[in-house]
XYZ file of N, CA, C and O in Angstrom:
832
model
N 103.550 50.749 168.488
C 103.195 52.757 168.803
C 102.080 52.532 170.317
O 101.246 51.926 169.787
N 102.513 53.593 171.164
C 101.462 53.372 172.184
C 100.956 54.643 171.985
O 101.420 56.006 170.780
N 100.025 55.059 172.819
C 98.867 56.201 171.968
C 98.670 56.951 173.518
O 98.233 56.602 174.860
N 98.909 58.040 173.514
C 99.084 58.609 174.243
C 96.915 59.146 175.188
O 96.991 59.316 174.342
N 97.603 59.261 177.011
C 96.055 59.651 177.093
C 95.800 61.043 177.260
O 96.355 61.714 177.153
N 94.537 61.186 176.244
C 93.875 62.814 176.861
C 93.902 62.804 178.287
O 94.028 62.064 178.689
N 93.966 64.478 178.683
C 94.373 65.107 179.957
C 93.587 66.655 179.973
O 93.194 66.685 178.860
N 93.288 66.790 180.686
C 92.022 67.721 181.178
C 93.436 68.878 181.136
O 94.537 68.418 182.351
N 92.449 69.734 181.310
C 93.940 71.311 181.255
C 94.572 70.849 182.483
O 93.789 70.877 183.746
N 96.296 71.797 182.523
C 96.631 72.299 183.584
C 98.114 72.918 183.867
O 98.527 73.288 182.309
N 98.513 73.758 184.465
C 99.804 74.778 183.744
C 100.381 74.064 185.137
O 99.507 74.908 185.948
N 101.521 73.807 184.772
C 102.297 73.637 186.329
C 103.788 74.836 185.448
O 104.521 74.647 184.412
N 104.535 75.673 186.471
C 105.483 76.617 185.868
C 106.297 76.407 185.846
O 107.075 75.466 186.985
N 107.313 75.387 185.049
C 108.722 74.951 185.065
C 110.122 75.957 184.653
O 109.055 77.070 183.870
N 110.587 75.201 184.034
C 111.935 76.089 183.739
C 112.238 75.499 182.489
O 111.579 74.751 181.867
N 112.169 76.348 181.571
C 112.230 76.447 180.417
C 113.552 75.797 180.149
O 114.365 76.609 180.521
N 113.820 75.110 178.752
C 114.589 74.176 179.084
C 115.764 74.781 178.045
O 115.103 76.316 177.591
N 116.752 74.810 178.267
C 117.948 75.322 176.104
C 116.721 74.683 174.698
O 116.509 73.921 174.853
N 117.108 76.332 173.978
C 115.868 75.711 172.993
C 116.747 74.526 172.121
O 117.766 75.202 171.570
N 115.837 73.348 172.037
C 116.973 71.946 170.790
C 116.381 72.433 169.981
O 117.015 71.892 168.875
N 115.187 73.223 169.477
C 114.656 72.924 168.541
C 114.330 74.189 168.107
O 112.992 75.154 167.217
N 115.763 75.850 167.871
C 115.107 76.944 167.539
C 114.603 76.718 165.556
O 115.313 75.766 164.940
N 113.362 78.344 165.002
C 113.248 78.203 163.447
C 111.989 77.889 163.993
O 111.262 76.703 164.372
N 111.785 77.350 162.410
C 110.190 77.585 162.094
C 109.805 75.745 161.837
O 111.152 75.273 161.338
N 108.845 75.511 162.056
C 108.571 73.749 161.755
C 108.972 74.446 160.221
O 108.488 74.717 159.193
N 109.461 72.994 159.328
C 110.244 72.675 158.120
C 108.454 72.347 157.670
O 107.775 72.089 157.651
N 108.622 72.910 155.723
C 107.330 72.306 154.803
C 106.729 71.174 155.213
O 105.991 70.763 154.964
N 107.217 69.897 155.143
C 107.034 68.776 155.648
C 106.343 68.748 156.945
O 104.656 68.032 156.694
N 106.491 69.896 157.939
C 105.790 69.502 158.909
C 104.792 69.817 158.942
O 103.824 68.919 159.353
N 104.309 71.115 157.843
C 103.238 71.640 157.730
C 102.018 71.571 156.809
O 101.192 71.024 157.177
N 102.801 70.125 156.162
C 102.097 69.206 155.261
C 101.541 68.218 156.087
O 100.570 67.584 156.168
N 102.220 67.950 157.148
C 101.419 66.427 157.319
C 100.696 66.762 158.804
O 99.067 66.124 158.099
N 100.226 68.107 159.169
C 99.054 68.881 159.838
C 98.238 68.875 159.076
O 96.534 68.389 159.357
N 98.173 69.290 157.569
C 97.845 69.806 156.467
C 97.125 68.322 155.859
O 95.975 68.257 155.504
N 97.674 67.638 155.651
C 97.301 66.560 155.547
C 96.108 65.678 156.225
O 94.574 65.383 156.418
N 96.267 65.879 157.583
C 95.209 65.785 158.697
C 93.799 66.210 158.430
O 93.000 65.705 159.124
N 94.606 67.322 158.039
C 93.175 68.139 158.111
C 92.569 67.962 156.797
O 91.552 67.459 157.551
N 92.935 67.706 155.903
C 92.147 67.144 154.622
C 91.141 66.498 154.814
O 90.477 66.823 154.771
N 91.719 64.786 156.143
C 91.262 63.909 156.535
C 89.822 64.261 157.200
O 88.246 63.380 157.318
N 90.310 65.359 157.794
C 88.899 65.714 158.644
C 87.775 66.307 158.431
O 86.782 65.860 158.724
N 88.241 66.986 157.114
C 87.320 68.239 156.388
C 86.738 66.759 155.436
O 85.369 67.270 155.138
N 87.383 66.250 154.718
C 86.836 65.328 153.847
C 87.113 64.486 154.085
O 87.791 63.238 153.671
N 86.826 62.981 154.640
C 86.995 62.170 154.803
C 86.322 60.592 153.696
O 87.335 60.018 153.493
N 85.450 61.314 153.437
C 85.263 59.788 152.132
C 85.676 60.489 151.085
O 86.538 59.450 150.370
N 86.616 61.566 150.306
C 87.154 61.558 149.557
C 88.609 61.174 150.252
O 89.807 60.297 148.933
N 89.140 61.479 151.534
C 90.562 60.704 151.639
C 90.273 59.440 151.650
O 91.409 58.965 151.256
N 89.153 58.662 151.318
C 89.591 57.436 151.758
C 90.268 56.601 151.139
O 90.579 55.689 150.080
N 89.794 57.682 149.496
C 90.208 56.964 148.110
C 92.225 57.281 148.339
O 92.381 56.007 147.357
N 93.022 57.873 148.887
C 94.261 57.649 149.050
C 94.793 56.175 149.583
O 95.122 55.621 148.553
N 93.302 55.818 150.545
C 93.685 54.769 150.895
C 93.408 53.547 149.984
O 93.578 52.403 149.670
N 92.222 53.950 149.094
C 91.814 52.559 148.281
C 92.816 52.744 147.800
O 92.723 51.128 146.675
N 93.337 52.927 147.146
C 94.371 52.885 146.291
C 95.800 51.815 145.745
O 96.428 51.633 145.792
N 95.503 51.683 147.536
C 96.767 51.085 148.302
C 96.431 49.680 148.272
O 97.098 48.793 148.211
N 95.148 49.140 148.152
C 95.087 48.138 148.302
C 95.422 46.637 147.445
O 96.309 45.630 147.888
N 96.131 47.317 146.163
C 96.455 46.050 145.469
C 97.793 45.579 145.349
O 98.479 44.946 145.199
N 98.574 46.961 146.282
C 99.925 46.336 147.048
C 99.763 45.327 148.120
O 100.905 45.250 148.420
N 98.604 44.554 148.607
C 99.055 43.860 149.533
C 98.768 42.508 148.664
O 97.913 42.181 148.354
N 99.516 41.563 149.490
C 99.925 40.059 148.877
C 99.613 39.581 150.705
O 101.151 38.948 151.216
N 98.404 39.331 151.247
C 98.636 38.667 153.094
C 98.956 39.368 153.661
O 97.994 40.294 153.248
N 99.323 39.504 154.293
C 100.192 40.578 155.548
C 101.307 41.486 154.916
O 101.571 42.861 155.652
N 101.777 41.327 153.497
C 102.271 41.664 153.112
C 102.073 42.855 151.896
O 101.807 42.759 151.315
N 102.883 44.066 152.376
C 102.858 45.404 151.897
C 103.992 46.074 151.027
O 104.643 46.106 151.029
N 103.273 45.623 149.457
C 104.470 45.521 148.615
C 104.371 46.807 147.911
O 103.424 47.176 146.869
N 104.659 48.177 148.815
C 104.219 49.391 148.535
C 105.914 49.587 147.084
O 107.070 49.377 147.557
N 105.511 50.283 145.896
C 106.469 50.030 144.952
C 107.517 51.137 144.650
O 107.724 52.308 145.815
N 108.486 50.762 144.740
C 110.428 51.203 145.274
C 110.117 50.946 146.577
O 112.031 52.040 146.709
N 109.737 50.278 147.631
C 110.569 49.909 148.764
C 109.902 48.430 149.248
O 109.173 47.876 148.145
N 111.268 48.387 150.608
C 111.222 47.254 151.229
C 109.722 46.883 150.815
O 109.384 47.752 152.222
N 108.870 45.230 150.749
C 108.148 44.644 150.807
C 107.711 45.235 152.821
O 109.018 44.865 152.984
N 106.946 45.233 153.160
C 107.070 45.766 154.775
C 106.090 44.048 155.532
O 104.331 44.083 155.084
N 106.756 43.488 156.137
C 104.934 42.154 156.274
C 104.616 43.113 157.953
O 104.684 43.730 158.777
N 103.292 43.191 157.567
C 102.363 43.936 158.543
C 101.425 43.305 159.265
O 101.280 41.131 159.363
N 100.992 43.413 160.634
C 100.396 42.284 161.382
C 99.287 41.926 161.387
O 98.499 41.202 161.125
N 98.032 42.927 160.405
C 96.657 42.470 160.036
C 96.543 42.261 158.538
O 95.479 42.580 157.781
N 97.310 43.011 157.783
C 97.434 43.249 156.267
C 96.103 43.927 156.088
O 96.132 45.240 156.657
N 96.140 44.336 154.472
C 94.681 44.297 153.976
C 93.641 45.116 155.093
O 92.373 45.801 154.716
N 93.216 43.803 156.080
C 92.230 43.841 156.737
C 92.084 45.610 157.849
O 91.251 46.354 157.895
N 92.987 45.425 157.937
C 93.753 46.729 159.341
C 93.718 47.822 157.492
O 92.895 49.654 157.738
N 93.232 47.707 156.402
C 93.520 49.115 155.810
C 91.985 49.593 154.916
O 91.594 50.306 155.196
N 91.325 48.137 154.765
C 89.302 47.598 155.119
C 88.868 48.148 155.887
O 88.453 49.695 155.842
N 88.729 48.424 157.703
C 88.167 49.287 158.280
C 88.924 50.879 158.118
O 87.838 51.742 158.994
N 90.206 51.117 158.351
C 90.483 52.228 158.033
C 89.803 52.655 156.762
O 88.927 54.190 156.942
N 89.309 52.614 155.802
C 88.265 52.750 154.338
C 87.198 52.745 155.098
O 86.258 54.014 154.521
N 86.418 52.221 155.857
C 85.382 52.418 155.796
C 84.899 52.979 157.243
O 83.944 53.786 157.201
N 86.146 52.866 157.746
C 85.630 54.506 158.758
C 85.465 55.942 157.920
O 84.922 56.462 158.261
N 86.625 55.887 157.455
C 86.801 56.701 156.673
C 85.685 57.531 155.556
O 84.528 58.561 155.765
N 85.255 56.759 155.110
C 83.447 56.504 154.436
C 82.296 56.916 154.720
O 81.696 57.187 154.769
N 82.192 55.909 156.233
C 80.929 56.561 157.146
C 81.441 57.553 157.894
O 79.652 57.944 158.435
N 82.763 58.696 158.661
C 82.523 59.206 159.209
C 82.012 60.678 159.211
O 82.210 60.832 158.026
N 81.038 61.751 159.859
C 81.774 62.546 159.725
C 82.506 63.315 160.018
O 83.284 64.088 160.139
N 82.068 64.723 158.798
C 83.368 65.240 158.358
C 83.863 66.370 159.235
O 82.349 66.719 160.548
N 84.522 67.258 160.370
C 85.393 67.384 161.157
C 85.512 68.440 161.313
O 86.322 68.836 159.744
N 86.010 69.547 161.929
C 86.423 71.049 161.266
C 87.752 70.597 160.966
O 88.492 69.877 160.968
N 88.414 71.969 160.325
C 90.174 71.627 160.128
C 90.741 71.711 161.032
O 90.665 72.005 162.455
N 91.917 71.243 160.977
C 93.117 71.382 162.847
C 93.461 72.052 161.588
O 94.568 72.209 161.026
N 94.391 73.151 162.657
C 94.755 74.789 162.880
C 96.258 74.673 163.349
O 96.201 74.256 164.137
N 97.121 74.913 161.853
C 98.461 73.953 162.644
C 98.941 75.672 163.590
O 98.568 76.691 163.655
N 99.691 75.160 164.157
C 99.934 75.590 165.948
C 101.649 75.474 165.401
O 102.505 74.525 166.138
N 102.861 76.645 166.188
C 103.733 76.832 165.771
C 104.932 76.715 166.906
O 105.117 76.199 166.826
N 104.670 76.343 167.886
C 104.695 76.216 169.529
C 104.286 74.515 169.806
O 105.048 74.263 169.839
N 103.238 73.772 169.604
C 103.225 72.810 168.922
C 104.430 71.980 168.091
O 104.325 70.569 168.895
N 104.283 71.982 167.497
C 104.832 71.913 166.047
C 107.546 72.112 166.812
O 107.706 71.109 166.796
N 106.283 73.249 167.722
C 108.134 72.697 168.609
C 108.577 71.710 169.558
O 108.931 71.289 169.142
N 107.516 72.067 170.396
C 107.211 70.805 171.396
C 107.659 69.303 170.675
O 108.345 68.515 171.766
N 106.810 69.365 169.307
C 106.543 67.836 168.806
C 108.059 67.698 168.141
O 108.413 66.399 168.537
N 108.906 68.803 167.887
C 110.759 68.800 167.504
C 111.028 68.266 168.396
O 111.984 67.403 168.211
N 111.064 69.073 169.484
C 111.998 68.649 170.723
C 111.575 66.812 170.908
O 113.074 66.501 171.336
N 110.695 66.561 171.053
C 110.721 65.271 171.459
C 111.045 64.142 170.200
O 111.590 63.486 170.620
N 111.008 64.323 169.163
C 111.597 63.886 168.050
C 112.729 63.880 168.648
O 113.632 62.769 167.789
N 113.355 65.211 168.269
C 115.160 64.691 168.454
C 115.781 64.570 169.734
O 116.927 63.963 169.874
N 114.503 64.099 170.924
C 114.611 63.242 171.774
C 114.683 61.607 171.684
O 115.681 61.202 172.127
N 113.914 61.377 170.932
C 113.949 60.049 171.184
C 114.666 59.334 169.706
O 115.433 58.597 169.593
N 115.340 60.216 168.524
C 115.453 60.022 167.524
C 116.260 59.296 167.794
O 117.309 58.281 167.481
N 118.164 59.713 168.452
C 118.999 59.624 168.481
C 119.368 58.181 169.745
O 120.365 56.649 169.574
N 118.269 58.378 170.839
C 117.770 56.409 171.372
C 117.509 56.039 170.854
O 116.991 54.792 171.648
N 117.274 56.754 169.686
C 116.166 54.760 168.946
C 114.696 54.045 169.827
O 114.229 53.214 170.004
N 114.005 55.154 170.250
C 112.735 55.863 171.004
C 111.710 55.741 170.560
O 112.030 56.419 169.292
N 110.710 55.185 170.922
C 109.230 55.597 170.619
C 108.612 54.592 171.566
O 107.776 54.490 171.520
N 108.730 56.542 172.316
C 107.370 56.111 173.975
C 107.143 57.661 173.896
O 107.995 58.526 172.993
N 106.450 57.610 174.800
C 105.705 59.264 175.033
C 106.467 59.838 176.144
O 106.289 61.222 176.530
N 107.351 58.999 176.554
C 108.170 60.262 178.086
C 109.294 60.149 177.041
O 110.012 59.348 176.237
N 109.480 61.262 178.016
C 111.051 61.969 177.542
C 112.524 61.061 178.472
O 111.726 60.218 179.243
N 113.896 61.333 178.330
C 114.222 60.695 178.351
C 114.575 61.035 179.955
O 115.123 60.519 180.414
N 114.039 62.615 180.395
C 114.215 62.657 182.084
C 112.716 63.601 182.227
O 112.585 63.556 183.141
N 111.885 61.766 181.602
C 110.481 61.558 182.465
C 109.370 62.550 182.227
O 107.893 62.353 183.072
N 109.581 63.257 181.901
C 108.396 64.490 180.611
C 107.344 63.736 180.401
O 107.594 63.043 179.496
N 105.923 63.821 180.345
C 105.347 63.333 179.538
C 104.415 64.202 179.269
O 105.243 65.806 178.474
N 104.076 65.009 177.763
C 102.706 65.330 177.196
C 102.735 67.023 178.029
O 103.760 67.943 177.631
N 102.185 66.613 178.845
C 101.787 68.041 179.510
C 103.031 68.375 179.827
O 102.930 69.756 180.200
N 103.795 67.864 180.731
C 104.904 68.038 181.187
C 105.771 69.475 179.729
O 106.040 70.933 180.227
N 105.956 68.545 178.917
C 106.685 69.439 177.757
C 106.301 71.014 177.443
O 106.463 71.367 176.977
N 104.763 70.078 176.632
C 103.433 71.634 176.708
C 103.884 72.931 177.370
O 104.222 73.588 177.802
N 103.609 72.356 179.209
C 104.155 73.699 180.278
C 105.039 74.465 180.279
O 105.361 75.632 180.345
N 106.364 73.432 179.463
C 107.799 74.168 179.403
C 107.638 75.562 178.343
O 108.655 76.586 178.853
N 106.987 75.004 177.961
C 107.001 75.938 176.554
C 105.494 77.105 176.635
O 105.527 77.718 175.781
N 104.300 76.484 176.655
C 103.683 78.174 176.736
C 102.301 76.975 178.330
O 102.520 76.398 178.505
N 101.328 77.744 177.707
C 100.103 76.975 178.222
C 98.870 76.841 177.282
O 98.783 77.498 175.802
N 98.495 75.805 177.812
C 97.736 74.829 176.970
C 96.397 74.969 177.969
O 96.153 74.939 178.614
N 95.154 74.562 177.345
C 93.590 74.051 177.784
C 92.920 73.477 176.912
O 92.839 72.270 175.980
N 91.799 72.891 177.612
C 91.235 71.528 176.923
C 91.714 70.135 177.636
O 92.048 69.624 178.778
N 91.558 69.619 175.584
C 92.509 68.198 176.076
C 93.450 68.297 175.149
O 94.002 69.419 174.357
N 94.714 67.406 175.278
C 96.009 67.444 174.488
C 96.082 66.304 173.367
O 96.035 65.289 174.971
N 97.309 65.936 173.231
C 97.118 64.136 172.179
C 98.221 64.093 172.240
O 98.938 64.398 171.394
N 98.844 63.191 172.142
C 100.518 63.241 170.700
C 100.580 61.410 169.951
O 100.242 60.070 171.010
N 100.672 61.786 169.093
C 101.107 60.566 167.635
C 101.937 60.521 167.730
O 102.997 61.548 167.693
N 102.731 59.238 167.153
C 103.971 59.242 166.237
C 104.061 58.190 165.686
O 103.814 57.339 165.360
N 104.970 58.769 164.764
C 104.902 58.097 163.278
C 106.382 57.390 163.206
O 106.971 58.346 163.167
N 106.730 56.167 162.368
C 108.189 56.006 161.712
C 108.188 55.596 160.415
O 107.007 55.092 160.054
N 109.385 56.161 159.894
C 109.695 55.166 159.032
C 109.084 56.571 157.555
O 109.498 55.544 155.939
N 108.156 57.257 157.527
C 108.051 57.426 156.945
C 108.310 59.041 156.343
O 108.824 59.754 157.056
N 109.141 59.360 154.805
C 108.925 60.354 154.338
C 109.063 61.171 153.389
O 108.592 62.211 153.233
N 106.956 60.734 153.266
C 106.046 61.776 153.017
C 104.351 62.273 153.754
O 104.039 60.708 154.654
N 104.841 63.179 154.115
C 103.695 63.855 154.374
C 101.979 62.950 154.649
O 101.911 62.300 155.352
N 101.707 62.514 153.410
C 100.570 61.444 152.887
C 100.736 60.293 153.748
O 100.051 59.596 153.992
N 101.986 59.676 153.608
C 102.449 58.565 154.199
C 102.234 58.608 155.245
O 102.353 57.483 156.001
N 102.520 59.495 156.394
C 102.417 59.844 157.763
C 101.281 59.753 158.026
O 100.906 58.448 158.808
N 100.395 59.914 157.731
C 99.064 60.169 157.869
C 98.374 58.495 157.765
O 97.415 58.606 158.854
N 98.787 58.333 156.503
C 97.508 56.705 155.899
C 98.477 55.610 157.434
O 97.316 55.216 157.310
N 99.391 56.602 157.619
C 100.223 55.006 158.456
C 99.419 55.354 160.062
O 98.613 54.373 160.288
N 99.367 55.991 160.626
C 98.527 56.646 161.513
C 97.330 56.393 161.365
O 96.068 55.832 162.084
N 96.147 56.377 159.829
C 94.849 56.287 159.760
C 94.512 54.893 160.062
O 93.139 54.210 161.057
N 95.574 54.279 158.847
C 95.338 52.565 159.115
C 95.415 52.274 160.984
O 94.714 51.165 161.418
N 96.534 52.212 161.396
C 96.363 51.936 162.729
C 96.642 50.808 162.866
O 96.742 49.983 164.100
N 97.436 50.055 161.805
C 97.477 48.204 162.316
C 98.320 48.174 163.525
O 99.582 48.696 163.358
N 97.839 47.260 163.920
C 98.220 46.420 165.218
C 98.400 47.045 165.927
O 98.494 47.122 167.398
N 97.591 48.501 165.705
C 97.658 49.627 167.270
C 95.745 48.912 168.041
O 94.457 49.285 167.413
N 95.624 48.112 169.919
C 94.729 48.199 169.608
C 93.695 49.142 170.192
O 94.537 50.729 170.263
N 92.760 49.830 169.326
C 91.237 50.501 169.618
C 92.355 51.731 168.849
O 91.431 52.669 168.799
N 93.138 51.725 167.889
C 93.323 52.332 166.633
C 93.237 53.820 167.304
O 92.502 54.758 166.885
N 94.234 53.745 168.972
C 94.121 54.978 169.183
C 94.659 56.737 168.205
O 94.146 57.448 168.481
N 95.569 56.198 167.579
C 96.710 56.890 166.995
C 95.276 57.804 165.651
O 95.203 58.873 165.186
N 93.937 57.082 164.982
C 93.015 57.249 164.178
C 91.723 58.203 165.235
O 91.843 59.363 164.714
N 91.723 57.649 166.590
C 90.761 58.499 167.293
C 91.922 60.154 167.849
O 90.904 61.214 167.237
N 92.572 59.938 167.659
C 93.040 61.295 168.052
C 92.935 62.528 167.171
O 92.683 64.104 167.319
N 93.487 62.228 165.734
C 93.121 62.975 164.710
C 91.420 63.151 164.057
O 91.298 64.217 164.138
N 90.811 62.414 164.380
C 89.111 62.623 164.517
C 88.905 62.830 166.042
O 87.523 62.959 165.618
N 89.333 63.469 166.794
C 88.618 63.159 168.418
C 88.155 65.134 167.914
O 88.707 66.123 167.278
N 86.900 65.304 168.073
C 86.220 66.250 167.696
C 86.712 67.463 168.551
O 86.528 69.246 168.478
N 87.261 67.540 169.749
C 87.651 68.225 170.695
C 89.568 69.093 170.429
O 89.493 69.297 171.751
N 89.764 68.421 169.558
C 91.223 68.561 169.332
C 91.368 69.512 168.459
O 90.922 69.086 167.023
N 91.530 70.731 168.003
C 91.310 72.057 166.446
C 92.927 72.598 166.898
O 92.850 72.770 165.365
N 94.036 71.919 167.209
C 95.414 72.556 166.888
C 96.008 71.692 166.665
O 96.797 70.621 166.993
N 96.906 71.261 165.804
C 97.811 70.429 165.751
C 99.901 71.145 165.446
O 99.306 71.690 165.002
N 100.604 70.630 165.792
C 102.151 70.746 164.988
C 102.410 69.321 165.205
O 103.166 68.730 165.715
N 103.464 69.622 164.316
C 104.488 68.068 163.741
C 106.039 68.245 163.511
O 106.510 69.298 163.208
N 106.379 67.702 163.952
C 108.432 67.673 163.843
C 109.348 65.462 164.455
O 108.760 65.582 164.522
N 110.096 66.856 163.124
C 110.450 65.101 162.570
C 111.876 65.317 163.063
O 112.460 66.662 163.112
N 112.493 64.083 163.349
C 114.537 64.379 163.232
C 114.054 62.510 162.725
O 114.234 61.892 162.469
N 115.453 62.862 162.320
C 116.288 61.263 162.403
C 116.297 60.813 163.454
O 115.804 60.549 164.141
N 115.643 58.935 163.046
C 115.706 57.587 163.529
C 117.090 57.072 163.302
O 117.307 56.470 162.880
N 117.117 56.708 164.465
C 118.475 55.846 164.664
C 118.088 54.310 164.682
O 119.420 53.644 163.720
N 116.672 53.355 164.335
C 116.595 52.260 163.919
C 115.736 52.491 162.957
O 115.079 52.299 162.329
N 114.625 53.553 163.010
C 113.783 53.514 162.185
C 113.830 54.904 160.955
O 113.033 55.218 159.923
N 114.942 55.272 160.601
C 115.579 56.119 159.821
C 114.955 57.176 159.977
O 115.522 58.696 159.649
N 113.497 57.827 160.461
C 113.109 58.859 161.085
C 112.149 58.929 161.145
O 111.037 57.814 161.433
N 111.880 60.200 163.404
C 110.821 59.162 163.551
C 109.490 60.742 163.347
O 110.155 62.317 163.201
N 107.751 60.712 163.405
C 107.235 62.584 163.011
C 106.584 62.100 164.646
O 105.469 61.141 164.565
N 107.206 63.402 165.212
C 106.067 63.378 166.804
C 105.085 64.561 165.655
O 104.569 65.417 165.740
N 103.727 64.005 166.060
C 102.403 65.233 166.428
C 101.944 65.150 167.718
O 101.277 63.901 167.673
N 102.231 66.805 168.048
C 100.820 67.104 169.075
C 99.530 67.763 169.051
O 99.589 68.156 167.776
N 99.095 67.782 169.837
C 97.640 68.230 169.186
C 97.094 68.769 170.815
O 97.592 68.625 171.758
N 96.166 70.146 170.570
C 95.926 70.346 171.586
C 94.536 71.083 171.276
O 93.766 71.219 170.725
N 93.380 71.449 172.335
C 91.953 71.988 171.902
C 92.503 73.500 171.699
O 92.074 74.525 170.560
N 93.191 74.383 172.548
C 94.159 75.441 171.992
C 96.044 75.326 172.989
O 95.837 74.498 174.200
N 96.643 75.704 172.483
C 97.845 76.195 173.047
C 98.478 77.826 172.188
O 98.133 78.103 171.493
N 98.986 78.276 173.727
C 99.397 79.575 173.246
C 101.200 79.793 173.599
O 101.341 79.216 175.259
N 101.875 79.639 173.153
C 103.557 79.679 173.352
C 103.482 80.609 173.724
O 103.273 82.059 174.350
N 104.722 80.417 175.050
C 105.088 81.782 175.938
C 105.875 83.037 175.382
O 106.558 82.650 173.829
């Protein structure tokens, strides 16, 4: 999975597209943001959730109870690195849930899912800043994470924290970036990975 680059604030006036993501965020999407916030506020406590998974690994094979074994790129080494990070990093302030960011994330998830895509560029060529400009006004920094295949909020966040196979652990860095204070998640069915969850972050975002 790619990681979107953090961008400086800007605003372009664009026509707002049809509302393909009407309605409020689901309980699941809110739970994803809450889990990330919990990890930021109490990283050492959150490390216990990851440590409980160590015995499920055999080399690079992750044998999670009740699920098909998953062949990972780095095996338990990536998990241990994430645990060490959480146990040594300083706590940050919470992530505040933002309904506008959740709407933007939901729109992007709905765009990616039917196409089987896993990218930060939309079918219309839009990037995160473009999509946020359509829906409101953002300032400071923005970022985006994408998770696939997970139907439990905690597992979404663990996947992003471990960030196995991702150079630089960019998803983890987004979660713990001190200048990102708001977030919204959106989930949709995915053609190849069953489900996709997009999380959009911002220093601040005001919906139209």
